[in-house]
Each structure stands twice: as structure tokens, then as C-alpha cells.
Short mmCIF file of N, CA and C in Angstrom, two decimals:
data_model
loop_
_atom_site.label_atom_id
_atom_site.label_comp_id
_atom_site.label_asym_id
_atom_site.label_seq_id
_atom_site.Cartn_x
_atom_site.Cartn_y
_atom_site.Cartn_z
N UNK R 1 -8.03 -3.91 30.57
CA UNK R 1 -9.44 -3.45 30.28
C UNK R 1 -10.28 -4.23 31.17
N UNK R 2 -11.40 -3.48 31.71
CA UNK R 2 -12.26 -4.13 32.64
C UNK R 2 -13.44 -4.74 31.87
N UNK R 3 -13.54 -5.97 31.92
CA UNK R 3 -14.64 -6.78 31.45
C UNK R 3 -15.72 -6.99 32.36
N UNK R 4 -17.04 -7.16 31.84
CA UNK R 4 -18.12 -7.41 32.73
C UNK R 4 -18.89 -8.49 31.85
N UNK R 5 -19.51 -9.48 32.49
CA UNK R 5 -20.37 -10.49 31.77
C UNK R 5 -21.46 -9.72 31.25
N UNK R 6 -21.70 -10.33 29.92
CA UNK R 6 -22.86 -9.65 29.25
C UNK R 6 -23.89 -10.75 28.85
N UNK R 7 -25.12 -10.36 28.68
CA UNK R 7 -26.18 -11.24 28.13
C UNK R 7 -26.45 -10.86 26.91
N UNK R 8 -26.30 -11.86 25.83
CA UNK R 8 -26.42 -11.64 24.35
C UNK R 8 -27.50 -12.52 23.91
N UNK R 9 -28.42 -11.94 23.01
CA UNK R 9 -29.42 -13.13 22.43
C UNK R 9 -28.78 -13.73 21.22
N UNK R 10 -29.02 -15.04 21.11
CA UNK R 10 -28.44 -15.85 19.97
C UNK R 10 -29.12 -15.49 18.74
N UNK R 11 -28.43 -15.33 17.62
CA UNK R 11 -29.14 -14.85 16.38
C UNK R 11 -29.68 -16.12 15.64
N UNK R 12 -29.40 -17.38 16.14
CA UNK R 12 -30.03 -18.46 15.56
C UNK R 12 -31.31 -19.03 16.28
N UNK R 13 -31.01 -19.20 17.57
CA UNK R 13 -32.30 -19.64 18.45
C UNK R 13 -33.01 -18.74 19.13
N UNK R 14 -32.38 -17.49 19.40
CA UNK R 14 -33.08 -16.53 20.19
C UNK R 14 -32.90 -16.57 21.65
N UNK R 15 -32.25 -17.58 22.11
CA UNK R 15 -31.89 -17.79 23.50
C UNK R 15 -30.84 -16.83 24.04
N UNK R 16 -31.05 -16.27 25.21
CA UNK R 16 -30.04 -15.47 25.81
C UNK R 16 -28.97 -16.26 26.42
N UNK R 17 -27.84 -15.96 26.16
CA UNK R 17 -26.58 -16.63 26.71
C UNK R 17 -25.62 -15.66 27.36
N UNK R 18 -24.78 -16.16 28.20
CA UNK R 18 -23.94 -15.14 28.88
C UNK R 18 -22.50 -15.17 28.27
N UNK R 19 -22.06 -14.13 27.95
CA UNK R 19 -20.58 -13.80 27.40
C UNK R 19 -19.72 -13.51 28.55
N UNK R 20 -19.06 -14.52 29.18
CA UNK R 20 -18.33 -14.39 30.50
C UNK R 20 -17.17 -13.49 30.37
N UNK R 21 -16.69 -13.19 31.50
CA UNK R 21 -15.52 -12.32 31.54
C UNK R 21 -14.31 -13.22 30.82
N UNK R 22 -14.18 -14.42 31.33
CA UNK R 22 -13.08 -15.24 30.75
C UNK R 22 -13.19 -15.33 29.24
N UNK R 23 -14.38 -15.63 28.70
CA UNK R 23 -14.64 -15.63 27.19
C UNK R 23 -14.19 -14.24 26.55
N UNK R 24 -14.55 -13.36 27.29
CA UNK R 24 -14.07 -11.92 26.75
C UNK R 24 -12.61 -11.70 26.67
N UNK R 25 -11.88 -12.20 27.80
CA UNK R 25 -10.44 -12.11 27.90
C UNK R 25 -9.84 -12.94 26.65
N UNK R 26 -10.43 -14.22 26.64
CA UNK R 26 -10.03 -15.08 25.48
C UNK R 26 -10.14 -14.37 24.14
N UNK R 27 -11.34 -13.89 23.89
CA UNK R 27 -11.68 -13.31 22.61
C UNK R 27 -10.56 -12.06 22.31
N UNK R 28 -10.30 -11.32 23.39
CA UNK R 28 -9.33 -10.16 23.16
C UNK R 28 -7.83 -10.74 23.01
N UNK R 29 -7.60 -11.79 23.62
CA UNK R 29 -6.10 -12.50 23.36
C UNK R 29 -5.89 -12.98 21.94
N UNK R 30 -7.12 -13.26 21.38
CA UNK R 30 -7.09 -13.88 19.93
C UNK R 30 -7.28 -12.66 19.01
N UNK R 31 -7.51 -11.42 19.45
CA UNK R 31 -7.61 -10.38 18.72
C UNK R 31 -9.07 -10.17 18.03
N UNK R 32 -9.97 -11.02 18.50
CA UNK R 32 -11.32 -10.83 17.96
C UNK R 32 -11.93 -9.54 18.55
N UNK R 33 -12.68 -8.74 17.60
CA UNK R 33 -13.22 -7.51 18.11
C UNK R 33 -14.74 -7.71 18.13
N UNK R 34 -15.40 -8.63 17.63
CA UNK R 34 -16.82 -8.75 17.69
C UNK R 34 -17.38 -9.70 18.75
N UNK R 35 -18.35 -9.48 19.45
CA UNK R 35 -18.99 -10.37 20.39
C UNK R 35 -19.62 -11.59 19.67
N UNK R 36 -19.53 -12.62 20.22
CA UNK R 36 -20.22 -13.84 19.54
C UNK R 36 -21.64 -13.70 19.35
N UNK R 37 -22.29 -14.09 18.19
CA UNK R 37 -23.73 -13.89 17.84
C UNK R 37 -24.44 -15.08 18.10
N UNK R 38 -23.70 -16.28 18.38
CA UNK R 38 -24.52 -17.50 18.68
C UNK R 38 -24.30 -18.23 19.92
N UNK R 39 -25.19 -18.68 20.62
CA UNK R 39 -24.96 -19.46 21.87
C UNK R 39 -23.97 -20.49 21.65
N UNK R 40 -23.27 -21.02 22.91
CA UNK R 40 -22.52 -22.05 22.70
C UNK R 40 -22.98 -23.34 21.98
N UNK R 41 -24.46 -23.61 22.22
CA UNK R 41 -24.84 -24.90 21.65
C UNK R 41 -25.08 -24.62 20.15
N UNK R 42 -25.46 -23.36 19.53
CA UNK R 42 -25.55 -23.17 18.18
C UNK R 42 -24.16 -23.14 17.56
N UNK R 43 -23.26 -22.52 18.20
CA UNK R 43 -21.79 -22.56 17.68
C UNK R 43 -21.39 -24.00 17.39
N UNK R 44 -21.46 -24.87 18.60
CA UNK R 44 -21.21 -26.27 18.27
C UNK R 44 -21.80 -26.93 17.24
N UNK R 45 -23.12 -26.70 17.01
CA UNK R 45 -23.92 -27.23 15.93
C UNK R 45 -23.39 -26.76 14.53
N UNK R 46 -23.17 -25.43 14.46
CA UNK R 46 -22.74 -24.81 13.28
C UNK R 46 -21.30 -25.29 12.87
N UNK R 47 -20.54 -25.63 13.94
CA UNK R 47 -19.03 -26.16 13.80
C UNK R 47 -19.16 -27.54 13.42
N UNK R 48 -20.08 -28.36 13.86
CA UNK R 48 -20.30 -29.73 13.53
C UNK R 48 -20.89 -29.75 11.91
N UNK R 49 -21.75 -29.05 11.68
CA UNK R 49 -22.29 -29.00 10.37
C UNK R 49 -21.17 -28.63 9.24
N UNK R 50 -20.30 -27.65 9.54
CA UNK R 50 -19.22 -27.38 8.80
C UNK R 50 -18.24 -28.51 8.47
N UNK R 51 -17.90 -29.03 9.61
CA UNK R 51 -17.00 -30.28 9.64
C UNK R 51 -17.57 -31.39 8.85
N UNK R 52 -18.74 -31.68 8.97
CA UNK R 52 -19.54 -32.83 8.13
C UNK R 52 -19.53 -32.54 6.76
N UNK R 53 -19.79 -31.16 6.25
CA UNK R 53 -20.01 -30.82 4.97
C UNK R 53 -18.65 -31.00 4.21
N UNK R 54 -17.56 -30.63 4.83
CA UNK R 54 -16.39 -30.80 4.17
C UNK R 54 -15.99 -32.27 4.05
N UNK R 55 -16.35 -33.10 4.90
CA UNK R 55 -15.99 -34.52 4.91
C UNK R 55 -16.79 -35.22 3.82
N UNK R 56 -17.93 -34.61 3.35
CA UNK R 56 -18.64 -35.18 2.25
C UNK R 56 -18.31 -34.73 0.93
N UNK R 57 -17.28 -33.79 0.73
CA UNK R 57 -16.89 -33.36 -0.51
C UNK R 57 -15.86 -34.36 -1.09
N UNK R 58 -15.84 -34.36 -2.41
CA UNK R 58 -15.03 -35.33 -3.15
C UNK R 58 -13.50 -34.97 -2.99
N UNK R 59 -12.81 -35.67 -2.70
CA UNK R 59 -11.35 -35.51 -2.37
C UNK R 59 -10.59 -35.65 -3.77
N UNK R 60 -9.49 -35.10 -3.72
CA UNK R 60 -8.67 -35.25 -4.96
C UNK R 60 -8.34 -36.80 -5.40
N UNK R 61 -8.13 -37.50 -4.34
CA UNK R 61 -7.74 -38.88 -4.62
C UNK R 61 -8.96 -39.79 -5.33
N UNK R 62 -10.14 -39.30 -5.08
CA UNK R 62 -11.29 -40.07 -5.33
C UNK R 62 -11.67 -39.74 -6.90
N UNK R 63 -11.02 -38.86 -7.66
CA UNK R 63 -11.26 -38.64 -9.00
C UNK R 63 -10.84 -40.00 -9.77
N UNK R 64 -11.47 -40.09 -11.03
CA UNK R 64 -11.15 -41.24 -11.80
C UNK R 64 -9.71 -40.83 -12.47
N UNK R 65 -8.90 -41.72 -12.69
CA UNK R 65 -7.51 -41.56 -13.30
C UNK R 65 -7.79 -40.77 -14.64
N UNK R 66 -6.88 -39.95 -14.88
CA UNK R 66 -6.80 -39.03 -16.01
C UNK R 66 -6.47 -39.85 -17.26
N UNK R 67 -7.31 -39.69 -18.38
CA UNK R 67 -6.82 -40.41 -19.59
C UNK R 67 -5.57 -39.82 -20.18
N UNK R 68 -4.80 -40.65 -20.48
CA UNK R 68 -3.44 -40.42 -21.14
C UNK R 68 -3.40 -40.68 -22.56
N UNK R 69 -2.67 -40.03 -23.48
CA UNK R 69 -2.66 -40.33 -24.83
C UNK R 69 -1.24 -40.46 -25.38
N UNK R 70 -1.08 -41.36 -26.21
CA UNK R 70 0.46 -41.60 -26.63
C UNK R 70 0.73 -40.61 -27.80
N UNK R 71 1.94 -40.10 -27.75
CA UNK R 71 2.40 -39.14 -28.69
C UNK R 71 3.89 -39.37 -28.84
N UNK R 72 4.45 -38.86 -30.03
CA UNK R 72 5.86 -38.87 -30.35
C UNK R 72 6.30 -37.39 -30.03
N UNK R 73 7.47 -37.43 -29.13
CA UNK R 73 8.18 -36.18 -28.75
C UNK R 73 8.61 -35.51 -30.01
N UNK R 74 8.18 -34.24 -30.13
CA UNK R 74 8.61 -33.39 -31.24
C UNK R 74 10.12 -33.12 -31.43
N UNK R 75 10.79 -33.19 -30.13
CA UNK R 75 12.30 -32.86 -30.08
C UNK R 75 13.14 -34.00 -30.31
N UNK R 76 12.84 -35.10 -29.47
CA UNK R 76 13.77 -36.35 -29.53
C UNK R 76 13.21 -37.44 -30.34
N UNK R 77 11.83 -37.56 -30.55
CA UNK R 77 11.28 -38.68 -31.26
C UNK R 77 10.84 -39.87 -30.34
N UNK R 78 11.06 -39.70 -28.98
CA UNK R 78 10.66 -40.85 -28.16
C UNK R 78 9.18 -40.78 -27.92
N UNK R 79 8.61 -42.03 -27.72
CA UNK R 79 7.05 -42.06 -27.41
C UNK R 79 6.89 -41.58 -26.12
N UNK R 80 5.94 -40.72 -25.91
CA UNK R 80 5.45 -40.16 -24.48
C UNK R 80 4.09 -40.17 -24.29
N UNK R 81 3.73 -40.34 -23.06
CA UNK R 81 2.30 -40.25 -22.54
C UNK R 81 1.91 -38.80 -22.06
N UNK R 82 0.98 -38.28 -22.74
CA UNK R 82 0.62 -36.93 -22.19
C UNK R 82 -0.88 -36.92 -21.96
N UNK R 83 -1.32 -35.90 -20.95
CA UNK R 83 -2.73 -36.12 -20.35
C UNK R 83 -3.73 -35.10 -21.28
N UNK R 84 -3.35 -34.85 -22.58
CA UNK R 84 -4.28 -34.28 -23.40
C UNK R 84 -4.17 -34.82 -24.87
N UNK R 85 -5.11 -34.75 -25.69
CA UNK R 85 -5.04 -35.33 -26.94
C UNK R 85 -4.38 -34.35 -27.95
N UNK R 86 -3.14 -34.94 -28.46
CA UNK R 86 -2.35 -34.19 -29.33
C UNK R 86 -3.06 -33.60 -30.47
N UNK R 87 -2.74 -32.27 -30.94
CA UNK R 87 -3.41 -31.91 -32.18
C UNK R 87 -2.26 -31.63 -33.27
N UNK R 88 -2.73 -31.80 -34.51
CA UNK R 88 -1.77 -31.55 -35.62
C UNK R 88 -1.29 -30.17 -35.65
N UNK R 89 0.08 -29.95 -35.91
CA UNK R 89 0.64 -28.46 -35.83
C UNK R 89 1.23 -28.02 -34.62
N UNK R 90 0.71 -28.67 -33.43
CA UNK R 90 1.21 -28.24 -32.14
C UNK R 90 2.20 -29.19 -31.70
N UNK R 91 3.42 -28.76 -31.12
CA UNK R 91 4.45 -29.61 -30.78
C UNK R 91 4.13 -30.33 -29.39
N UNK R 92 4.53 -31.57 -29.26
CA UNK R 92 4.28 -32.39 -28.01
C UNK R 92 5.70 -32.72 -27.56
N UNK R 93 5.95 -32.70 -26.40
CA UNK R 93 7.22 -33.01 -25.71
C UNK R 93 7.19 -34.18 -24.86
N UNK R 94 8.15 -34.76 -24.70
CA UNK R 94 8.20 -35.90 -23.55
C UNK R 94 8.69 -35.04 -22.32
N UNK R 95 8.60 -35.63 -21.21
CA UNK R 95 8.89 -34.93 -19.81
C UNK R 95 10.18 -34.28 -19.96
N UNK R 96 11.36 -35.06 -20.33
CA UNK R 96 12.60 -34.36 -20.35
C UNK R 96 12.74 -33.19 -21.23
N UNK R 97 12.18 -33.33 -22.48
CA UNK R 97 12.23 -32.28 -23.52
C UNK R 97 11.59 -31.02 -22.96
N UNK R 98 10.34 -31.33 -22.49
CA UNK R 98 9.46 -30.25 -21.91
C UNK R 98 10.06 -29.53 -20.77
N UNK R 99 10.94 -30.09 -20.03
CA UNK R 99 11.58 -29.40 -18.97
C UNK R 99 12.66 -28.56 -19.62
N UNK R 100 13.40 -28.87 -20.62
CA UNK R 100 14.41 -28.22 -21.37
C UNK R 100 13.77 -27.05 -22.05
N UNK R 101 12.63 -27.24 -22.64
CA UNK R 101 11.93 -26.18 -23.41
C UNK R 101 11.44 -25.09 -22.44
N UNK R 102 10.88 -25.57 -21.46
CA UNK R 102 10.21 -24.58 -20.42
C UNK R 102 11.35 -23.85 -19.64
N UNK R 103 12.71 -24.34 -19.45
CA UNK R 103 13.73 -23.62 -18.71
C UNK R 103 14.29 -22.69 -19.73
N UNK R 104 14.27 -22.88 -20.99
CA UNK R 104 14.82 -21.97 -21.96
C UNK R 104 14.23 -20.53 -22.12
#
């Protein structure tokens, strides 16, 4: 395919930027079908903002430890720690018995 350099207005800042032949070939090799909408500076700013916003989110490891409750296994009678408050009438299993019940 014959590519020619194109001048495109940036949708963020309005500045015209050149979409070079090399960039067009790169886009085609990646399977991209749309032309870029942002100039290189606005693309870099947007990428930086995206990276910073994900870095500020709470990670799984920063959550408070889950409260555990003591319970007696309904199957074997051993004491077990479970991550929910046991309710009357509902069976509670230790890890070993839970695996057996789940596999059945």
C-alpha cells in the first residue's frame, strides 16, 4: 500500500501534526485501522495521566486484613477459622471438610 504523510488536527489541543509514512506503516503492522486523533505531545500526556491514575488506586495488598470468625466444623467437629460470621442452621466446614463437600 502506498502511504503519504498526512497533516491531522489534534482533537485535544487543535495543533496540526504530521502522521508520517513510517507511523502509518507501523499502524498497519499493528492492525490499527484509525488514524491517530492526538498529537504526539497530547498522546504522551494522556498516557502519563493514565499511568499515574492507576498507580494511585488501592492495591489488593493494601486492604485491611479480613476479620475471621471461630466456628466448629459441622462435619468433623474441629475448630475452624472462617471469613464470615456463622449463622445458626447453616453448616460450617473446616478447610479439609469443605474441599470434600465441594468435590462431592
